[in-house]
Coordinates of C-alpha atoms and ligand atoms in Angstrom, one line a residue:
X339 CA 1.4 3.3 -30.6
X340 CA 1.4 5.8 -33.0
X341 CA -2.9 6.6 -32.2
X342 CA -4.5 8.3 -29.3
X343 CA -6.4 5.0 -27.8
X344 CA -10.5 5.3 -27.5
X345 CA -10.4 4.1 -23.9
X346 CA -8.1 5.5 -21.6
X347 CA -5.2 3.3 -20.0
X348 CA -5.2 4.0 -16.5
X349 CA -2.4 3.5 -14.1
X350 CA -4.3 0.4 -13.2
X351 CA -7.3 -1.8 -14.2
X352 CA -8.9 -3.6 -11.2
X353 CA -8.6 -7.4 -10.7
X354 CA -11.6 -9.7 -11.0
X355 CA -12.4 -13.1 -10.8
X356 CA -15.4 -15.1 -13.0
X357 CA -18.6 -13.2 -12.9
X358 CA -20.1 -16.6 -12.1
X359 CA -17.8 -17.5 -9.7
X360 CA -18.6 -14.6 -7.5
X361 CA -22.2 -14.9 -8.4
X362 CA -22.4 -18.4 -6.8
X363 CA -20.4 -16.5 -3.4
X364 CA -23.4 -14.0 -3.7
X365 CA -26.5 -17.0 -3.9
X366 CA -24.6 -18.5 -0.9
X367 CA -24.7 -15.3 0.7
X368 CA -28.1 -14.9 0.1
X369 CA -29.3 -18.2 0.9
X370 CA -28.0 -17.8 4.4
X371 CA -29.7 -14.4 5.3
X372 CA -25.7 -14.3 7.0
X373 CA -24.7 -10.9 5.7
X374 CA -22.1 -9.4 8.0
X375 CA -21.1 -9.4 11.4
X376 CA -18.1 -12.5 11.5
X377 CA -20.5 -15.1 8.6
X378 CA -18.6 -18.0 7.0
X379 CA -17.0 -15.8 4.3
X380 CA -14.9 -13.8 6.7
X381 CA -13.9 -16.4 9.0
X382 CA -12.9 -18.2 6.0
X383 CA -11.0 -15.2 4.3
X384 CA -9.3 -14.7 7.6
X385 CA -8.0 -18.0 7.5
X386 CA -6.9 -18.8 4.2
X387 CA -4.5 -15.3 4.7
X388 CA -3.4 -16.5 8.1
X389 CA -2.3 -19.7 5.8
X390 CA -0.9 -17.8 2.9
X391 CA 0.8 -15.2 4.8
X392 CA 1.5 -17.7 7.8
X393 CA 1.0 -14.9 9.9
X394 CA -1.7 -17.0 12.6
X395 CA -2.2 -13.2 14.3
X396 CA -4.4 -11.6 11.6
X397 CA -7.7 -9.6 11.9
X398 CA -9.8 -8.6 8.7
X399 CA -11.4 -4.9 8.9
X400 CA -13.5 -2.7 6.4
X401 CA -10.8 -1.2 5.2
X402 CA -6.6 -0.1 5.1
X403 CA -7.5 3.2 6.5
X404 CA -9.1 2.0 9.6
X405 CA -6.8 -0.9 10.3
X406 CA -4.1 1.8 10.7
X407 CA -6.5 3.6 13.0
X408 CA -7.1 0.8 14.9
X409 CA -3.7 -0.4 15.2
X410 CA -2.8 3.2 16.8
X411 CA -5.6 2.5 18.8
X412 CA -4.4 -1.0 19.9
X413 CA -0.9 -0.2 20.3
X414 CA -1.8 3.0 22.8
X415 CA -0.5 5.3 20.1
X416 CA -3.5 7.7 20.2
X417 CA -2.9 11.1 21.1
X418 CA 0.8 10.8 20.7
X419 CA 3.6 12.0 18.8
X420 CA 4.1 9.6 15.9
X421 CA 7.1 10.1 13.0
X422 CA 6.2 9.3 9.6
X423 CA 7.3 9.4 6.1
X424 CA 5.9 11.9 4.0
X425 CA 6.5 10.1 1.2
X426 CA 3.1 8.3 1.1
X427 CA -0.7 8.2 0.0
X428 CA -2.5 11.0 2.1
X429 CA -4.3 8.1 4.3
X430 CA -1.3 7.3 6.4
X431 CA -1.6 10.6 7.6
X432 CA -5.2 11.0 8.0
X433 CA -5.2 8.2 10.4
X434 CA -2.7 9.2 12.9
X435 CA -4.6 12.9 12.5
X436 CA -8.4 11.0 12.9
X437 CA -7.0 9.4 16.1
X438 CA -5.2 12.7 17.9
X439 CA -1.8 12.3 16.7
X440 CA 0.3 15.0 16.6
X441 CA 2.5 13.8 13.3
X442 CA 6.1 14.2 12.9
X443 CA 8.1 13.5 9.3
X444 CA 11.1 12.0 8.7
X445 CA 12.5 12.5 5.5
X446 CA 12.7 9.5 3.1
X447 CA 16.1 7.8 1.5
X448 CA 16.5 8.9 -2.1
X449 CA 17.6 5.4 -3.3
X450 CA 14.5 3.1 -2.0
X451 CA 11.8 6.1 -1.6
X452 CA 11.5 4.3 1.9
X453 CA 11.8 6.1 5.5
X454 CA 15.6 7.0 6.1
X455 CA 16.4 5.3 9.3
X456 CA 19.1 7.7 10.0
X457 CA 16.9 10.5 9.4
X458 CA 14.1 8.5 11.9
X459 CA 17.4 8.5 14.8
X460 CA 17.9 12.4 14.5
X461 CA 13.9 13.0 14.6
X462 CA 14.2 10.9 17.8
X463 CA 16.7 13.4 19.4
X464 CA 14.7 16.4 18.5
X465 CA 11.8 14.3 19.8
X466 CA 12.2 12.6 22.4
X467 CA 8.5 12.3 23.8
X468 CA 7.8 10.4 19.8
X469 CA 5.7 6.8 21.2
X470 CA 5.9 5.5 17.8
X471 CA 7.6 5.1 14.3
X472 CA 4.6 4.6 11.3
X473 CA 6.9 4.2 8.1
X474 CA 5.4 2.9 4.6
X475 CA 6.5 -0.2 2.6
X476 CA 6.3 2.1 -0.4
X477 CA 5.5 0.2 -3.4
X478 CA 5.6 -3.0 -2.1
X479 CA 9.6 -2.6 -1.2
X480 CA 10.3 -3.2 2.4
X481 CA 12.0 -0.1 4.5
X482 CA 15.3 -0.7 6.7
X483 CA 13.2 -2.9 9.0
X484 CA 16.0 -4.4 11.2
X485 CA 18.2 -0.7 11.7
X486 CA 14.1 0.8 12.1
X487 CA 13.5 -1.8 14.6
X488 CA 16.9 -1.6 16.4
X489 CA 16.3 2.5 16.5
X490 CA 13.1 2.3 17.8
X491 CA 13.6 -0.3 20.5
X492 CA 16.6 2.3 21.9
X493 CA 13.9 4.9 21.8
X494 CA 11.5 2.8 23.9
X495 CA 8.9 3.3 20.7
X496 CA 6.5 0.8 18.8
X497 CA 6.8 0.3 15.4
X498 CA 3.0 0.3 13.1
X499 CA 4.0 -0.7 9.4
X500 CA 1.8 0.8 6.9
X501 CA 2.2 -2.0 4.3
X502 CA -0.4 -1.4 2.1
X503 CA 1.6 -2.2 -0.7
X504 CA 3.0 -5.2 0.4
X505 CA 0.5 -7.8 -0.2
X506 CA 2.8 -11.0 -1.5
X507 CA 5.7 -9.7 -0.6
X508 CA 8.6 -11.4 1.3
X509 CA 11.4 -10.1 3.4
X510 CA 13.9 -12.2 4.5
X511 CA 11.6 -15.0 3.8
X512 CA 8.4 -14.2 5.7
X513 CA 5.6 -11.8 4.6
X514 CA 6.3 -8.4 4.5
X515 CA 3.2 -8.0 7.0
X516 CA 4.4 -9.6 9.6
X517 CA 7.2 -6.9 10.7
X518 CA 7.2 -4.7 13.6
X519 CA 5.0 -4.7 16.4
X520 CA 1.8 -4.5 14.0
X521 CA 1.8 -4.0 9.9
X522 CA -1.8 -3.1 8.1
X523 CA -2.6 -3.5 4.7
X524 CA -5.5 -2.2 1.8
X525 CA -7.2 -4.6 0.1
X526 CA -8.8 -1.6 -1.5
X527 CA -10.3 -2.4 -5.1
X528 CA -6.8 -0.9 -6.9
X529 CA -4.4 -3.1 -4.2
X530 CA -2.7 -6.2 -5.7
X531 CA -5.1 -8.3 -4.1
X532 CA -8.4 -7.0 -3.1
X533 CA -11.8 -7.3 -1.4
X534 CA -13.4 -4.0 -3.3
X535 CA -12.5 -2.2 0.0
X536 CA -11.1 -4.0 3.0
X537 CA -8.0 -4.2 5.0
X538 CA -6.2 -6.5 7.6
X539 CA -3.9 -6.1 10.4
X540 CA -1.0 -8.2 11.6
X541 CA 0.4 -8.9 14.8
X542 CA 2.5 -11.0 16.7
X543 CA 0.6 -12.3 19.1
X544 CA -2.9 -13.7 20.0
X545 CA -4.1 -11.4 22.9
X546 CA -3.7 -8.0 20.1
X547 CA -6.2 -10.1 17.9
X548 CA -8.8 -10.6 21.0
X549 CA -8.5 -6.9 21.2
X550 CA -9.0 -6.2 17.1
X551 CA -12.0 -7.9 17.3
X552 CA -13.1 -5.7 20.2
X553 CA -12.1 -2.5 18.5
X554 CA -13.8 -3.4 14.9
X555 CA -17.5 -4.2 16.4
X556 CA -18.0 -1.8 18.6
X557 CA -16.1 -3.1 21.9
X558 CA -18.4 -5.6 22.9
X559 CA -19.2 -9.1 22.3
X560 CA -22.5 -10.5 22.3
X561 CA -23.7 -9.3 25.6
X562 CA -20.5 -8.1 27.2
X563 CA -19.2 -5.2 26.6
X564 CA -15.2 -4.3 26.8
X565 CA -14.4 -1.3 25.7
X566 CA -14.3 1.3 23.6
X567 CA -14.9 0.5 19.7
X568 CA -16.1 1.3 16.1
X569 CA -17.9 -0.4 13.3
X570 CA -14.9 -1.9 11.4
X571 CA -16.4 -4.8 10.4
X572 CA -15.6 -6.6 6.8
X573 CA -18.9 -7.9 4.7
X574 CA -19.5 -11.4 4.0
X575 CA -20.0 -9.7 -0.1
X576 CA -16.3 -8.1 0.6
X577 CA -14.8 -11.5 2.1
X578 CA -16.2 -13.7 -0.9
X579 CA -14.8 -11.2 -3.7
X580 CA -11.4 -11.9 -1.4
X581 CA -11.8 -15.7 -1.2
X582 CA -12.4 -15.6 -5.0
X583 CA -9.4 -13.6 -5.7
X584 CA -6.7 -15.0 -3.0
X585 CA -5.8 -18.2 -5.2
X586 CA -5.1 -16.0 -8.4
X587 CA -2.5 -13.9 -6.3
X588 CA 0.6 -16.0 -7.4
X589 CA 0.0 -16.0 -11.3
X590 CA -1.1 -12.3 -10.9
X591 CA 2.5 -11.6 -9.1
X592 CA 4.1 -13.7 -12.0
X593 CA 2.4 -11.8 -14.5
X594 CA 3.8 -8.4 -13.2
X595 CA 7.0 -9.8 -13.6
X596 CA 7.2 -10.4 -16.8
X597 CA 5.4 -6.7 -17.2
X598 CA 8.0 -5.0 -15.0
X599 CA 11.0 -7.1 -17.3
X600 CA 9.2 -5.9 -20.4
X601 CA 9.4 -2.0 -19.0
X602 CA 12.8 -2.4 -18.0
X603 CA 14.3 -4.2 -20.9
X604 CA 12.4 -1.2 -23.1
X605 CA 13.5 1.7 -20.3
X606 CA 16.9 0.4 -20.5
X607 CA 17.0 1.3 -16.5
X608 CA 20.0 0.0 -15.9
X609 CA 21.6 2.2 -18.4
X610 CA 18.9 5.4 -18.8
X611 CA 20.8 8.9 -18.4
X612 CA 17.3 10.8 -18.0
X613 CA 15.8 8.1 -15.4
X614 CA 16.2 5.3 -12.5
X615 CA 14.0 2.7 -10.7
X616 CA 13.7 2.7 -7.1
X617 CA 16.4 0.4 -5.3
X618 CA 14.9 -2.9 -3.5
X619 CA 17.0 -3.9 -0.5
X620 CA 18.7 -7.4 -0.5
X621 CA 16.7 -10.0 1.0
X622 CA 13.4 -8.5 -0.7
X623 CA 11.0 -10.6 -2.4
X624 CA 9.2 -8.2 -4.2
X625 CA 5.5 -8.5 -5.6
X626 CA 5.7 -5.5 -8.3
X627 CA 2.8 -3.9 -6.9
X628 CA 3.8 -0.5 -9.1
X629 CA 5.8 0.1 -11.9
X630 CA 7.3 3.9 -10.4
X631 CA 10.1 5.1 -12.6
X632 CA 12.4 8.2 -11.2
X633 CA 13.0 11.3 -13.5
X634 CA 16.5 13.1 -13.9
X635 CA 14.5 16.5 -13.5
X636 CA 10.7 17.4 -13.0
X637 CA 10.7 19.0 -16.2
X638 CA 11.5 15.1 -18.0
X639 CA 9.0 14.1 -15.8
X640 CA 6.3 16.9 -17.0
X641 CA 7.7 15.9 -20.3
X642 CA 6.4 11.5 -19.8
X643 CA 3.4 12.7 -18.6
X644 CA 2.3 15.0 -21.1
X645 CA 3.6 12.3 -24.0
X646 CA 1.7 9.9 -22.6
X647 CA -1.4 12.2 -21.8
X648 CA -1.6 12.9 -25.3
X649 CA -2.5 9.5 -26.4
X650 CA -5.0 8.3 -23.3
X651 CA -2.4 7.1 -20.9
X652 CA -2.7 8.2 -17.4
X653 CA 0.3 7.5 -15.0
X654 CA 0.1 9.0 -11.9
X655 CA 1.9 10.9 -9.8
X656 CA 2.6 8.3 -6.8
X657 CA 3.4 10.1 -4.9
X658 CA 2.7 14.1 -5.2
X659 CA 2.9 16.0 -3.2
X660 CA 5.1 15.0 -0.1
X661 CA 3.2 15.4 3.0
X662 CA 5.3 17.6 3.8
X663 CA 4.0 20.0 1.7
X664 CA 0.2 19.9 2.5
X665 CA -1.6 22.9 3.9
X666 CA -3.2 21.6 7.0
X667 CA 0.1 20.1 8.4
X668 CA 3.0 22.3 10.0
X669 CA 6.3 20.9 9.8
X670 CA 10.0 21.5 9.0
X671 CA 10.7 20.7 5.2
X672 CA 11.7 17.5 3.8
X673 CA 13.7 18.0 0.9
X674 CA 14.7 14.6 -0.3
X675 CA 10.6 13.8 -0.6
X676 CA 10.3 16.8 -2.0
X677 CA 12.5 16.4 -4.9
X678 CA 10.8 13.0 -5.4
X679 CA 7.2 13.6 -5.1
X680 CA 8.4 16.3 -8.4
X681 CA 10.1 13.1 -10.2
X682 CA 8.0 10.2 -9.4
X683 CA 5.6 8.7 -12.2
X684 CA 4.0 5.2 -12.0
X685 CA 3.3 3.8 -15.5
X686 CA 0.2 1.7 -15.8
X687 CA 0.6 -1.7 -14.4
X688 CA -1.9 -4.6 -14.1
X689 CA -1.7 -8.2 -14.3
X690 CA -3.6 -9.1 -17.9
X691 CA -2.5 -5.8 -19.4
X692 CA -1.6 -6.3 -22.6
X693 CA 2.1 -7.7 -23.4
X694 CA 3.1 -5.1 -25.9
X695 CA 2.2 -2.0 -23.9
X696 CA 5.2 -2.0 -21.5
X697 CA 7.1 -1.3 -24.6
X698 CA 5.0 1.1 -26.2
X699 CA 4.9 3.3 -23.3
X700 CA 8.9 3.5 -22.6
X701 CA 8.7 4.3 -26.3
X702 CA 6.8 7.2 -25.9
X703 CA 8.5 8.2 -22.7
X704 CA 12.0 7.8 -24.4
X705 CA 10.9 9.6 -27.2
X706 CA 10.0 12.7 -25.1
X707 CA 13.1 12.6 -23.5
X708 CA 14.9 14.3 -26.4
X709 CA 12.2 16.4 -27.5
X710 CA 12.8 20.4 -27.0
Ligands
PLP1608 C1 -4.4 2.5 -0.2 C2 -3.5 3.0 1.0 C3 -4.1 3.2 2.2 C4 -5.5 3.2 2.5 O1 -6.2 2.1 2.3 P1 -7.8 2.0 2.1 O2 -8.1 0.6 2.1 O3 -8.0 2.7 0.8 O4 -8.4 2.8 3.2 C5 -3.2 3.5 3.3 N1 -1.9 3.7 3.0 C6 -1.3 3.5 1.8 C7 0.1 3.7 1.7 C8 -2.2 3.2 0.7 O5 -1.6 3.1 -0.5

C-alpha cells in the first residue's frame, strides 16, 4: 500500500449481522412491550451459550466489567487482597478497586504474556492473607490453569478468570470459560462475539447461578427480597444483537485464521530477528481474538507504529502501560510487564477485513524495521 488510505484502518471493525435480520429482533421486541428484565431474548441468549459453550452454569449481565464485579461479589472476594496480572485492559483492575479490593500484581511470563504461576506462588508467600488469584486469558490464550489451580488450592484461595478474550476458545477440549471457580467474559461491541455491550459469567455449579441472578437485579425476586444487589441486568435489544451474531461465531473464528496465517506467512515469525508472537500453551484451541506481535526493542516498536500511522493504520498498544505503572496504584515493580507493555502492538484484525491487508501491513512493518 503505497497511499495513505481515506478511511482509517482501526485495530478492529465491529461485527454485525443483516440490518434486517436485527430489524425483525427489534419489531419482535417491540411487539411485545417485553423490553428488559429476563424477556424471551435473554433467556434465549442464555441458553443457546450454555449450548455452545456447554457450560449449563451461565448467567448473562450488562456487561464484562460488572460480571467481574459480581463474581468478586459471589465468590466473597470483596474487600480482600486479590493478585492480579498487570498485564491487562485497565477494567480488571477497576473492578477489584470498585468492590474494596486491595490489588496485588504478579508479574506476567515473557513467553505467553499470561500470569507467571511461579511468580503467583512467591506473591503468595509475601501474602499470605491473598483470598484470591484474578489472572487474564490475555488474547484469547489460556494462562497455566492447572499449576494456577494447583497453587491456589495450596493457598486455600479461589481462582476468578478474567476471560474476556476467550470467547471460542478451547482448553484441553472444553471452553476456555469454564476454568476455575468462576471465568467472566465481554461481549463488549469490539469482543469476538458481541452483544454491543454485555457480558457473562461461568460457574460450576447451579446454586452460584441462583445467586447471579440475585446480584444482577437488585437482590430480590419478584416480591422477595435476598440480599444485597445491583442493576446488572442485559436488554432484550442487547440479547437479540447476541442471538443474531452467535451462529456466525465459527466462520468468524475461521476467517481470523486464515488472517492470522496471512500475517505470519508475511511476518515470517517463525524466523523474524526484530519480532516474535506470543507462545500458546499445548492443548490450546485458540480463537485469534488479536493479532499482538512482540518487538525486539521499543524503539522497533515506535518505529511499526509510526509506519503504519503514516498511512491511516491504527494498531494499538494492547497492552500499555502495565498496571503496574499507573498512578493511583502503589505496588512493587513488575519488570517483565514492563518491558512488554513497551513492545506490544496489535495489528488490525477483524473477520471480513480484506485478504490482502495482512500482507500489506507486515510490509510496512518490515520495511521500518531497517529504516534509520
Ligand atoms: C473488554 C475487557 C473487559 C471489560 O469488559 P466490558 O464489557 O467492556 O466491561 C475486562 N477485562 C478485559 C481483559 C477486557 O479486555
Amino acid at each position: 500500500m503505497k497511499q495513505k488510505t481515506d478511511t482509517p484502518i482501526e485495530v478492529t471493525s465491529c461485527l454485525l449481522p443483516p440490518l434486517e435480520e436485527y430489524l425483525s429482533c427489534v419489531k419482535d421486541i417491540f411487539n411485545s412491550h417485553w423490553l428488559t428484565n429476563g424477556g424471551r431474548y435473554v433467556l434465549r441468549l442464555e441458553r443457546e451459550l450454555k449450548n455452545y459453550l456447554d457450560a449449563p452454569c451461565l448467567s448473562l449481565c450488562a456487561n464484562g466489567t460488572l460480571a467481574l464485579q459480581l463474581s468478586l461479589r459471589l465468590l466473597g472476594l470483596n474487600g480482600k487482597k486479590v493478585i492480579l496480572t498487570p498485564f491487562t485492559y485497565v477494567a480488571t483492575l477497576t473492578a477489584l478497586l470498585w468492590e474494596g479490593c486491595q490489588p496485588v500484581f504478579a508479574d506476567i511470563d515473557s513467553q505467553t504474556l499470561c500470569i507467571d504461576p511461579e511468580k503467583v506462588e512467591r506473591t503468595f508467600a509475601e501474602h499470605p492473607d491473598a483470598a484470591g488469584v484474578l489472572p487474564v486469558q490475555v488474547y484469547g490464550g489460556a494462562c497455566d490453569v492447572v499449576t494456577l489451580d494447583a497453587i491456589c488450592s495450596k493457598a486455600g484461595a479461589v481462582t476468578l478468570y478474567d476471560a474476556a478474550h476467550a470467547f471460542g476458545s478451547k482448553l484441553y477440549g472444553k471452553s476456555l470459560l469454564d476454568y476455575g471457580a468462576a471465568s467472566t467474559c465481554s461481549f463488549h461491541a469490539t469482543k469476538l462475539f458481541h452483544t454491543v455491550e454485555g457480558g457473562c459469567i461461568v460457574t460450576s455449579n447451579q446454586a452460584d447461578t441462583e445467586q447471579l441472578e440475585l446480584l444482577r437485579a437488585f437482590g430480590h425476586k419478584g416480591d422477595d427480597y435476598y440480599s444485597l444487589g445491583i442493576n446488572a441486568k442485559m436488554s432484550e435489544l442487547h440479547a437479540a444483537m447476541g442471538l443474531c451474531l452467535l451462529p456466525r461465531v465459527g466462520e468468524v473464528i475461521a476467517a481470523r485464521a486464515t488472517l492470522c496465517a496471512a500475517y505470519d506467512e508475511a511476518l515470517d515469525v517463525g524466523d523474524n530477528l526484530y519480532l516474535r508472537r506470543p507462545r500458546l500453551i499445548e492443548g490450546l484451541e485458540w480463537n485469534y481474538a488479536y493479532y499482538p506481535v512482540i518487538f525486539a526493542s521499543p524503539d522497533l516498536r515506535q518505529k511499526a507504529q509510526v509506519a503504519l500511522t503514516a498511512r491511516n493504520i491504527r494498531p494499538r498498544r494492547y497492552f500499555h502501560p502495565s498496571l503496574s505503572k499507573l498512578p493511583y496504584v502503589k505496588t512493587p515493580a513488575c519488570p517483565v510487564a514492563e518491558d512488554m507493555a513497551e513492545r506490544v502492538l496489535c495489528l488490525p484484525l477483524w473477520a471480513d477485513m480484506p485478504g490482502e491487508l495482512p500482507a500489506e501491513i507486515a510490509a510496512i512493518i518490515l520495511a521500518a524495521m531497517t529504516e534509520a
